[in-house]
Coordinates of C-alpha atoms in Angstrom, one line a residue:
X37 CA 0.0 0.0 0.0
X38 CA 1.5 3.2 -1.0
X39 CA 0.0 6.9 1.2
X40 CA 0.2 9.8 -1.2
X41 CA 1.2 12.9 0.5
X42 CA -1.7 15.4 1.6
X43 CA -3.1 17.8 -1.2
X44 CA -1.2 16.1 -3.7
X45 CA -3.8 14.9 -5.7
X46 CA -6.1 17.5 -5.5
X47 CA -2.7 19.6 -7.4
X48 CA -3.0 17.2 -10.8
X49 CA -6.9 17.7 -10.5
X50 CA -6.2 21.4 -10.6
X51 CA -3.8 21.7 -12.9
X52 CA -6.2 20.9 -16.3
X53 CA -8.6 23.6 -14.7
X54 CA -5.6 26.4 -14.8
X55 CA -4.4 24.8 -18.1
X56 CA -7.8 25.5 -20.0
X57 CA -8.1 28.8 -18.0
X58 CA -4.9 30.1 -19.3
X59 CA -5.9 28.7 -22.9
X60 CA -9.0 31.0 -23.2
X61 CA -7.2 34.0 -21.8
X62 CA -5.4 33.9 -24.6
X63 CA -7.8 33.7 -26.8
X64 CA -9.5 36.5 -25.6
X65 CA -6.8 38.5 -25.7
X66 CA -5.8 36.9 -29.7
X67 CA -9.4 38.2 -30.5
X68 CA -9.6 41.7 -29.1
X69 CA -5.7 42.6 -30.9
X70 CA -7.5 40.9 -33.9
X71 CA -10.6 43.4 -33.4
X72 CA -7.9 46.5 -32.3
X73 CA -5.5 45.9 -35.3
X74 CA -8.9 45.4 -38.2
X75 CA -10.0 49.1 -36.4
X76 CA -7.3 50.5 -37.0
X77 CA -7.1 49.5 -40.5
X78 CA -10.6 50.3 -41.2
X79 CA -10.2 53.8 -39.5
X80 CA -7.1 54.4 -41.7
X81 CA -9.4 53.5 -44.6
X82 CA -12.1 55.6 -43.3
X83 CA -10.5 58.6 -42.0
X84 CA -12.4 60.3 -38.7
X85 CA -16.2 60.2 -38.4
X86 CA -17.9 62.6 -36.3
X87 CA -19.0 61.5 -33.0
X88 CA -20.6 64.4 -31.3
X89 CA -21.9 68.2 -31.7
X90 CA -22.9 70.4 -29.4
X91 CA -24.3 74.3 -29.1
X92 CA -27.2 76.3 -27.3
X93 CA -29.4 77.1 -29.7
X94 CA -30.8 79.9 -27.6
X95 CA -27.2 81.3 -27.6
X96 CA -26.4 81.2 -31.2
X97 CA -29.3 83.6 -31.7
X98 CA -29.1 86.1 -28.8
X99 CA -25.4 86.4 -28.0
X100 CA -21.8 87.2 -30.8
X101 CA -18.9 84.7 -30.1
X102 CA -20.9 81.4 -29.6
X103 CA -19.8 78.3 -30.7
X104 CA -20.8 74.7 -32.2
X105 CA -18.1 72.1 -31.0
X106 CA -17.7 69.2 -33.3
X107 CA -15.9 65.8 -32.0
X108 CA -14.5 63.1 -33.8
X109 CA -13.6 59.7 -33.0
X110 CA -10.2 60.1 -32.3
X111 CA -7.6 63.0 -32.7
X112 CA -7.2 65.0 -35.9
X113 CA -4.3 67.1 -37.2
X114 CA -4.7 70.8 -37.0
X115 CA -8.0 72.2 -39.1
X116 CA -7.3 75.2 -41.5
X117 CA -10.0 77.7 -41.2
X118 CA -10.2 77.3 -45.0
X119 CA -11.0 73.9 -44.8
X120 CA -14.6 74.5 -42.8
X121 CA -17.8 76.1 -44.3
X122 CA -20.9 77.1 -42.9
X123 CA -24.3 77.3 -44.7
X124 CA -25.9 79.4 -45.2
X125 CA -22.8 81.8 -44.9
X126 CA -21.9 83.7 -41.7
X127 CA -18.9 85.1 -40.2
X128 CA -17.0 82.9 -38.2
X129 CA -13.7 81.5 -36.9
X130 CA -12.0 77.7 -36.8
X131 CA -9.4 76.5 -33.6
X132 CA -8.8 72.6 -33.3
X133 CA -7.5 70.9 -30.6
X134 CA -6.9 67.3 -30.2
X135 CA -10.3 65.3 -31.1
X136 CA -12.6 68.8 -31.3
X137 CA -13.6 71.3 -33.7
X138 CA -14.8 74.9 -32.4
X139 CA -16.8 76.7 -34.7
X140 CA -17.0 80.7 -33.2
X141 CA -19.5 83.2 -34.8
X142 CA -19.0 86.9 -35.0
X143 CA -22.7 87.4 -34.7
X144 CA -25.9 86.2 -33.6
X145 CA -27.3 83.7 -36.0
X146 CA -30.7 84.1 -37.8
X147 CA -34.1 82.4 -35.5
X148 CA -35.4 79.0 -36.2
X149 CA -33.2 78.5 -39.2
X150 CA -31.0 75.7 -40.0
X151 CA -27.2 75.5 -40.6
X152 CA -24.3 73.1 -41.8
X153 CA -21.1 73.3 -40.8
X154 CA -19.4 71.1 -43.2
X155 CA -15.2 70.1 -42.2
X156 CA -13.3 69.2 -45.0
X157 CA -10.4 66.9 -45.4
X158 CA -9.7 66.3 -41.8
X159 CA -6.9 63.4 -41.2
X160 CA -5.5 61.5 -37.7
X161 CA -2.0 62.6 -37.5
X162 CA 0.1 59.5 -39.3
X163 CA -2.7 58.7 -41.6
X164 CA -3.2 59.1 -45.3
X165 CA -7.2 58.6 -45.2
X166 CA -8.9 62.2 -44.9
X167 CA -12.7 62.2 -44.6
X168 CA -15.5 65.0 -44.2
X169 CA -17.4 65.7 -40.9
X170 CA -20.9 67.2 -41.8
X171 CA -22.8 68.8 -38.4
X172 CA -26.2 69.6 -38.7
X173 CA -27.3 73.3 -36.4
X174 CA -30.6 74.1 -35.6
X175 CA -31.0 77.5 -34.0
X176 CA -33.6 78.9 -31.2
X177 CA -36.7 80.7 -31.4
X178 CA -37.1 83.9 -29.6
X179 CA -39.7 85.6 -27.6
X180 CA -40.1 88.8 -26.2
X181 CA -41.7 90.3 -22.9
X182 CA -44.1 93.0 -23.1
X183 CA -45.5 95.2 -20.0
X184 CA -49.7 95.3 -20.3
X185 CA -51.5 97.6 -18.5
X186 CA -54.4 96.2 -17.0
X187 CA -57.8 97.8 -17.0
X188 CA -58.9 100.2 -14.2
X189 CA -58.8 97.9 -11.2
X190 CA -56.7 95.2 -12.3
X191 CA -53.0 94.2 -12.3
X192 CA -50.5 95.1 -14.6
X193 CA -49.0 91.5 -16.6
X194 CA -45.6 91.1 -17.5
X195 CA -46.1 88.4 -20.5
X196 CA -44.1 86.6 -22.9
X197 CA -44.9 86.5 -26.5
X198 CA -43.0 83.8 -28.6
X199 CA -43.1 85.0 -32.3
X200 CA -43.5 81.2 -33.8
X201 CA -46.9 81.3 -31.5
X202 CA -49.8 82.8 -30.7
X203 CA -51.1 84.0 -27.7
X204 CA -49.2 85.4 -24.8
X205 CA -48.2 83.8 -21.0
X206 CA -48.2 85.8 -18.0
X207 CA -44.7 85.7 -16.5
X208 CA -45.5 88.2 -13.4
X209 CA -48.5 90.9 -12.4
X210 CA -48.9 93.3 -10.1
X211 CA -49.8 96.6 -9.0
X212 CA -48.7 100.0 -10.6
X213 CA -45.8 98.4 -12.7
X214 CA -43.3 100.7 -14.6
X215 CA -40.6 99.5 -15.3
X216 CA -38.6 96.1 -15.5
X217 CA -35.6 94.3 -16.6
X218 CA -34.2 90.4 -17.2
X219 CA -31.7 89.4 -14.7
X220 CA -30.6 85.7 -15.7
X221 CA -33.4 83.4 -14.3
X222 CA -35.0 86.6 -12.7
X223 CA -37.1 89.3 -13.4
X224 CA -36.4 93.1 -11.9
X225 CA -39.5 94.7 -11.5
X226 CA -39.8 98.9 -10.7
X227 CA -43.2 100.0 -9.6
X228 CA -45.5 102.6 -7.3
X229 CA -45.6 106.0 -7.7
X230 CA -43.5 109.5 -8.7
X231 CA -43.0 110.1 -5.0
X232 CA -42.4 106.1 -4.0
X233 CA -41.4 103.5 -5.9
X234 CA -40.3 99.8 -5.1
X235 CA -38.2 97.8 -7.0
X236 CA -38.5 93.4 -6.2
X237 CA -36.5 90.9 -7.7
X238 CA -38.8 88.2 -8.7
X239 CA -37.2 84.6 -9.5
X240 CA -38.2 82.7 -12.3
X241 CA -38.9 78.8 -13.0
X242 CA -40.2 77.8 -16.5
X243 CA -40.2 81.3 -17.5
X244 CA -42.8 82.2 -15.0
X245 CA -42.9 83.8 -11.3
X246 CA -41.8 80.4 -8.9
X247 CA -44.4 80.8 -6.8
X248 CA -42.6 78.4 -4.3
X249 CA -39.6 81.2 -4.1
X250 CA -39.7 83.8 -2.1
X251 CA -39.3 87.4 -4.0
X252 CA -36.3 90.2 -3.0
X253 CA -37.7 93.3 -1.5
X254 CA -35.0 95.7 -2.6
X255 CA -33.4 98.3 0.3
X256 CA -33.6 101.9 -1.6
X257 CA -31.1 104.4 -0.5
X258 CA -33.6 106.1 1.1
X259 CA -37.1 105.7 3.1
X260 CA -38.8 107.4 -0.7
X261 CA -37.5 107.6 -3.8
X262 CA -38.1 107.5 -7.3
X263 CA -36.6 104.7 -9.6
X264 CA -36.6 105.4 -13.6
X265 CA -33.9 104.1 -16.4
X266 CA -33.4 100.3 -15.5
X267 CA -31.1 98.5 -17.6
X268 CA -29.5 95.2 -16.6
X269 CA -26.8 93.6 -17.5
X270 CA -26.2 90.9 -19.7
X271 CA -24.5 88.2 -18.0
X272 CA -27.3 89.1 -14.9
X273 CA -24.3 90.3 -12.8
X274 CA -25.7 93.4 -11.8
X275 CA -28.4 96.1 -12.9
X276 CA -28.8 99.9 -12.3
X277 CA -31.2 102.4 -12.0
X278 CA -32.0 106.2 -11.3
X279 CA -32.7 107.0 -8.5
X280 CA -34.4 110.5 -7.0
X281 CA -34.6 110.9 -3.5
X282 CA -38.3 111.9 -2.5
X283 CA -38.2 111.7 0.9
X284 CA -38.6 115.6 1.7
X285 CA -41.0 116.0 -1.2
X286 CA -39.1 117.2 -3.3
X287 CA -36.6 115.7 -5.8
X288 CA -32.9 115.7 -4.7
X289 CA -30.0 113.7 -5.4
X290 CA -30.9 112.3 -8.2
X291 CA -28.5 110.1 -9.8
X292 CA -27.0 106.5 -11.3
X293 CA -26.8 103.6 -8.8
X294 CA -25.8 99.7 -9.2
X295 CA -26.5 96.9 -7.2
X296 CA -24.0 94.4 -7.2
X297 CA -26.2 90.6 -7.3
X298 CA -22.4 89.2 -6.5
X299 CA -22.9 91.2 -3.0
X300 CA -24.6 92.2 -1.2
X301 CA -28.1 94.0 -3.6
X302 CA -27.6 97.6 -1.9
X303 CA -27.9 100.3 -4.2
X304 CA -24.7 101.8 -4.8
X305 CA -24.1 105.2 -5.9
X306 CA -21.9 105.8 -8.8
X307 CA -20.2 108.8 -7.7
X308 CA -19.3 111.9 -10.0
X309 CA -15.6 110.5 -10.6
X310 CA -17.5 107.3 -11.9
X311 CA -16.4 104.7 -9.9
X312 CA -19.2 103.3 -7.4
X313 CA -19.0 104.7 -3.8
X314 CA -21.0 103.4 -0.6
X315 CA -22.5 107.1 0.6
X316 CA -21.4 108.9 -2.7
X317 CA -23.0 111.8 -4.2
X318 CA -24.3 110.6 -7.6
X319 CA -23.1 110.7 -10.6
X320 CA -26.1 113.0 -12.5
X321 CA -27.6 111.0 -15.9
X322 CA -28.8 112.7 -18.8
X323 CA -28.8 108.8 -20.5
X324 CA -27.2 105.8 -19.8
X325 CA -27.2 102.3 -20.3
X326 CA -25.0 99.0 -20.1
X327 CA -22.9 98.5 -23.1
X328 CA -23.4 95.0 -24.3
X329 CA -22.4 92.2 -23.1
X330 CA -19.7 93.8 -21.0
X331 CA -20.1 95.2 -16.8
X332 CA -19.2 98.6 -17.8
X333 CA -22.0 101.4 -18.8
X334 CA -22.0 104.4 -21.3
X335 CA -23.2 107.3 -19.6
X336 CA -24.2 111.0 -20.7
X337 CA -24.2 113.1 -17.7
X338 CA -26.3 116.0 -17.0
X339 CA -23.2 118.0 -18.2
X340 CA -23.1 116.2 -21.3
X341 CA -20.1 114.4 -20.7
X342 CA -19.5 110.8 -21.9
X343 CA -18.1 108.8 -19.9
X344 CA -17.2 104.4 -19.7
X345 CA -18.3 103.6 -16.1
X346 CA -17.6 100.0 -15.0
X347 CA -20.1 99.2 -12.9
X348 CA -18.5 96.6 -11.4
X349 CA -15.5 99.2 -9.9
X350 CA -12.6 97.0 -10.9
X351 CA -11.6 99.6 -13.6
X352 CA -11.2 103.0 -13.7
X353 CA -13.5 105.4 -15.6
X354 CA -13.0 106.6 -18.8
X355 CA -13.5 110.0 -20.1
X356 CA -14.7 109.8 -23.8
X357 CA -15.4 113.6 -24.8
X358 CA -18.9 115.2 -24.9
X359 CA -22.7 114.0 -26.4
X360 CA -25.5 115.6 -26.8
X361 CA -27.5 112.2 -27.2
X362 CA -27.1 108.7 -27.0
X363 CA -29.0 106.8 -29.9
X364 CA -27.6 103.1 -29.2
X365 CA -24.6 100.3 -30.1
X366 CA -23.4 98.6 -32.6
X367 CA -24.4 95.2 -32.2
X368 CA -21.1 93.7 -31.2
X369 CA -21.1 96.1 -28.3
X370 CA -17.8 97.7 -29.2
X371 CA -18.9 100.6 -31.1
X372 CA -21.6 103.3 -29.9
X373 CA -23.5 105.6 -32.2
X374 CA -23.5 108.9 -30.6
X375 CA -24.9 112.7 -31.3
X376 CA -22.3 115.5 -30.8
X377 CA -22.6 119.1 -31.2
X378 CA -21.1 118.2 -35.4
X379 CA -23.0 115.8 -36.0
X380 CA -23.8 112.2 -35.5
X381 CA -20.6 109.5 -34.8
X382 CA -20.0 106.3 -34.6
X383 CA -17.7 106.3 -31.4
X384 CA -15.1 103.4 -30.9
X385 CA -15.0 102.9 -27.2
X386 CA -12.2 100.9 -27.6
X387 CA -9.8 104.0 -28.6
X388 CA -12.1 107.0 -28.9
X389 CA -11.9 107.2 -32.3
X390 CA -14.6 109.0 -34.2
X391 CA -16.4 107.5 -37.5
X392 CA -18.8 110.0 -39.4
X393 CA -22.2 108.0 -40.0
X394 CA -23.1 108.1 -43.3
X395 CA -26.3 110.0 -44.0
X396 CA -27.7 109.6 -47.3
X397 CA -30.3 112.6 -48.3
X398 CA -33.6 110.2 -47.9
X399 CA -32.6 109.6 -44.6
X400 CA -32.4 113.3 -43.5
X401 CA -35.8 114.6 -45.6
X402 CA -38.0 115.5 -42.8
X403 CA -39.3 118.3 -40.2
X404 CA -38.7 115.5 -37.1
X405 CA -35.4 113.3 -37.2
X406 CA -35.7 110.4 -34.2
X407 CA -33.7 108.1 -33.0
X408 CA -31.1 106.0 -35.1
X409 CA -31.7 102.0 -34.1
X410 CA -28.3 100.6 -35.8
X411 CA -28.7 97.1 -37.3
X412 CA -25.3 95.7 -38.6
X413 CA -21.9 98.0 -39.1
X414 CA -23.4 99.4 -42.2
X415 CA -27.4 99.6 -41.7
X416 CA -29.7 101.1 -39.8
X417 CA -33.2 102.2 -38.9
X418 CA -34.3 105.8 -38.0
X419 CA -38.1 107.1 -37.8
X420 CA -39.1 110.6 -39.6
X421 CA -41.5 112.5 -39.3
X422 CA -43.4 115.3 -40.9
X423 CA -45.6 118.1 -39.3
X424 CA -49.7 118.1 -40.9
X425 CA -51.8 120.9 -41.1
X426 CA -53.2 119.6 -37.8
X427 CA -49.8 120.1 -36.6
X428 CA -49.4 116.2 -35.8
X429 CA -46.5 114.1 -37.3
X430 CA -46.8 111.4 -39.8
X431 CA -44.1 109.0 -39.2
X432 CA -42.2 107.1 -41.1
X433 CA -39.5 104.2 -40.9
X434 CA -36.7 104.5 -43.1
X435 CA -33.4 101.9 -44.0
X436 CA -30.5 103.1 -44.5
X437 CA -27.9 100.3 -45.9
X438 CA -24.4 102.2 -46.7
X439 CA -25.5 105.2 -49.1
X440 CA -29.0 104.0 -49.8
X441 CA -31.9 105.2 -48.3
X442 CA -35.6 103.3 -48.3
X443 CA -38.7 103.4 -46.6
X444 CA -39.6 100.2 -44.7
X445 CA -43.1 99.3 -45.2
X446 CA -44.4 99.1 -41.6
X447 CA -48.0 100.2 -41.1
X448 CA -48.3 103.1 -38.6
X449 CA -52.3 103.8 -38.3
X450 CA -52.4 107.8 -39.0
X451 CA -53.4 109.3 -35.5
X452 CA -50.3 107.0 -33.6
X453 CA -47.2 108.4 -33.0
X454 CA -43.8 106.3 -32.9
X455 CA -42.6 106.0 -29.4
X456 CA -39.7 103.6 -30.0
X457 CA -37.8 101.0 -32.5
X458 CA -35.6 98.3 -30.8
X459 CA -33.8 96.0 -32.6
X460 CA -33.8 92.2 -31.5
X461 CA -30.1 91.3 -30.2
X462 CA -29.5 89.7 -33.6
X463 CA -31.4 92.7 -35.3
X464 CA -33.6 89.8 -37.5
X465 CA -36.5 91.8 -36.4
X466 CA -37.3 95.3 -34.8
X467 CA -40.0 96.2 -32.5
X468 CA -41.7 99.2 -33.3
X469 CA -44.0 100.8 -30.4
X470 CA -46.9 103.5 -31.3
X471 CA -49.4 105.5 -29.4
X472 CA -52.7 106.9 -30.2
X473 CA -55.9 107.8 -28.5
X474 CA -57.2 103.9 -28.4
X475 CA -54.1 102.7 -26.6
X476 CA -50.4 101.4 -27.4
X477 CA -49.0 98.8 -29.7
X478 CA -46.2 97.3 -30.6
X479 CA -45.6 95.6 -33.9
X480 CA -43.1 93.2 -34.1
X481 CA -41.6 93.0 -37.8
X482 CA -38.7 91.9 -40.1
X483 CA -36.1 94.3 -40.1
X484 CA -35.6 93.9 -44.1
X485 CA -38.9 93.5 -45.3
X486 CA -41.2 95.1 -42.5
X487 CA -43.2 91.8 -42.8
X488 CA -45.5 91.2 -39.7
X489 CA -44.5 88.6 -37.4
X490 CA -46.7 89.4 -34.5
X491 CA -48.1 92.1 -32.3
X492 CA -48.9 93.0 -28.6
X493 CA -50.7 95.4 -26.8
X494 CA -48.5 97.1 -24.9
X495 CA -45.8 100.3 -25.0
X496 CA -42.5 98.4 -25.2
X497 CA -40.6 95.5 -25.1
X498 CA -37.4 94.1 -23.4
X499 CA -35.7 94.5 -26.4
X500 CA -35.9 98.2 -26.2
X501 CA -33.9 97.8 -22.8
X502 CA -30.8 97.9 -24.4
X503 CA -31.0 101.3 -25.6
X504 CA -30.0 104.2 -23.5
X505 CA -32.7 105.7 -21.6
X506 CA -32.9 108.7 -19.3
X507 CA -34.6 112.3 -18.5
X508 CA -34.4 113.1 -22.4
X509 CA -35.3 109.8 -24.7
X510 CA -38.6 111.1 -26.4

């Protein structure tokens, strides 16, 4: 009788288990170099493909410099800007790194229209197989929101009006309402009296009040005061106002403020020197607003100086010469077109330098000259007007593209008078606001044809908020 040694035998009953374990490791790992090494070949064959693209489409038509990022399935040598184009054709610049492909516009992009952005010839980086990526862009909608006075009694409505809709939504109401302003996912909201007005910061959810958040009661520099001129800015950082101190009965210090949403929402006076003081005297307004997309604000004083206040205090002021009026930007923000005791400019606010804005006669022909509502670098909008027997003003809208002059056909019923025309921020459309006896209106239409794309009852839009207001807009 032999006695095998403990554990021995269950080592050779083990051993064809680890043998045949071993075996299919190996073939698991044969196959996936197989599968790796046929990828690679067919990717050299095929060149990149396009795995992902991304944008806002809300963006691309409200805001210059957005972008559409393409990604491919695996890196890619350096894309020439020559080798990308967009259609239908807008401005735009190419940067590449790694796998992606950014895609910046200059400007806002046209509503509810469809792009391609079409890359040709893109290669990995050691391969010879080149291929095309082909992105397909759908961009936003917009809407607009419209103060309506309610009957004798009622609330006032805040609603939004989408332009590919009908019918309006009620984003806020209440009493006595003024004035008001977008502020990211809120809504600022000025209302009361001459002698005592209130200003709330209502949040939104869904485009609406949240009626499960509570609403900001804004501290005003004093116990009454008047608040007029609300502009906000466009990132929602801060907004500003002008304020009048009321409390004695009387008008006094009356003057810009800012309240910093980064801080702590107290009014802040933006002292005469421009640069925003706790307990300042304010800085007088003649007109002011932010100049897009940027903290800092253009603002005429009551001396008629210009001046570039950031509003945000982390820069200095700048001192930009004299104005008589303020008609509006540019749309890329840079670039503001200004009234001087010569004539009207086109002021870089970059440099200072001064552009002449060219005029053509047809654009000049009348008794009333309003306000210039620029469009693109080289086309704008201005309303004329000529005096009746009755001593009224029929108005008219006129285009002006480079050295041409043409009247837009917008209908403007014969006892209204034109109260305002705001571009939207991609200037697609313009908002024209009238008054007459039976009420206000504003007639939302395309900017090149005049077409009709809707209407509202009510004396102005948000749109109109980014032009300079003050004691003198008429």
């Amino acid at each position: 009788m032999s006695i095998e040694a403990p554990g021995r035998g269950d080592h050779r009953a083990r051993r064809p288990v680890a043998h045949r374990f071993h075996r299919r490791y190996l073939a698991v790992v044969l196959v996936l170099a197989v599968v790796a090494a046929l990828a690679a070949v067919v990717g050299s064959q095929q060149g990149p493909r396009l795995r992902d693209v991304s944008y806002d489409a809300g963006d691309l038509v409200s805001r210059p410099a957005q972008r559409v990022i393409l990604t491919a399935n695996q890196a890619l040598q350096r894309v020439a800007p020559d080798d990308v184009r967009v259609s239908p054709a807008a401005a735009h610049t190419v940067t590449s790194s790694g796998n992606t492909i950014a895609v910046e516009f200059d400007g806002p992009l046209a509503y509810d229209s469809d792009y391609t952005v079409t890359v040709t010839d893109v290669r990995a980086p050691g391969q010879r197989a080149t291929s095309d990526l082909t992105a397909a862009v759908r961009t936003g909608s917009t809407d607009v929101l419209a103060l309506v006075p309610g009957a004798p009694g009622a609330q006032d409505r805040i609603v939004r009006r989408s332009l590919d809709a009908g019918g309006a939504t009620t984003v806020y109401q209440g009493t006595a309402i003024s004035e008001y302003a977008r502020l990211g996912r809120s809504l600022v909201v000025v209302s009361g009296t001459d002698a005592r007005s209130s200003v709330d910061i209502v949040p939104l959810s869904g485009g609406v009040q949240d009626e499960d958040a509570p609403v900001e009661h804004l501290t005003l520099p004093t116990s009454a005061g008047r608040v007029t001129a609300l502009h906000a800015a466009d990132d929602g950082a801060s907004f500003g106002f002008e304020y009048a101190d009321t409390s004695t009965g009387q008008s006094r210090n009356t003057g810009l403020y800012v309240v910093d949403m980064t801080g702590t929402h107290l009014p802040t006076a933006i002292a005469e020197d421009g640069t925003p003081r706790t307990g300042a005297v304010p800085m007088t307004v003649g007109q002011w607003a932010y100049v897009p997309r940027t903290e800092s604000a253009l603002v005429r004083t009551g001396s008629d100086d210009l001046v570039l206040v950031d509003m945000s205090g982390r820069a200095d002021p700048v001192r930009l010469g004299s104005a008589t009026y303020l008609h509006g930007f540019v749309g890329t923000g840079t670039t503001a077109v200004v009234e001087t005791g010569t004539g009207i400019v086109r002021l870089d606010l970059t440099d200072g330098a001064e552009r002449a804005l060219q005029a053509p006669a047809a654009s000049t022909a009348a008794a009333v000259l309003g306000r210039i509502a620029q469009l693109t670098d080289d086309t704008y909008l201005r309303v004329l007007g000529d005096v009746r027997s009755d001593g009224t003003i029929a108005a008219r809208v006129v285009r002006v593209d480079g050295d041409r002059a043409s009247r837009l056909p917008v209908t403007i019923p014969d006892d209204a008078s034109v109260t305002a025309v705001c571009p939207s921020p991609n200037s697609q459309f313009v908002a024209v606001a009238t008054k007459s006896a039976s009420g206000e209106l504003v007639s939302i239409v395309d900017a090149t044809s005049g077409a009709l794309e809707a209407s509202v009852d009510a004396g102005s839009v948000d749109w109109c908020g980014a032009l300079p207001s003050g004691d003198e807009v008429g």
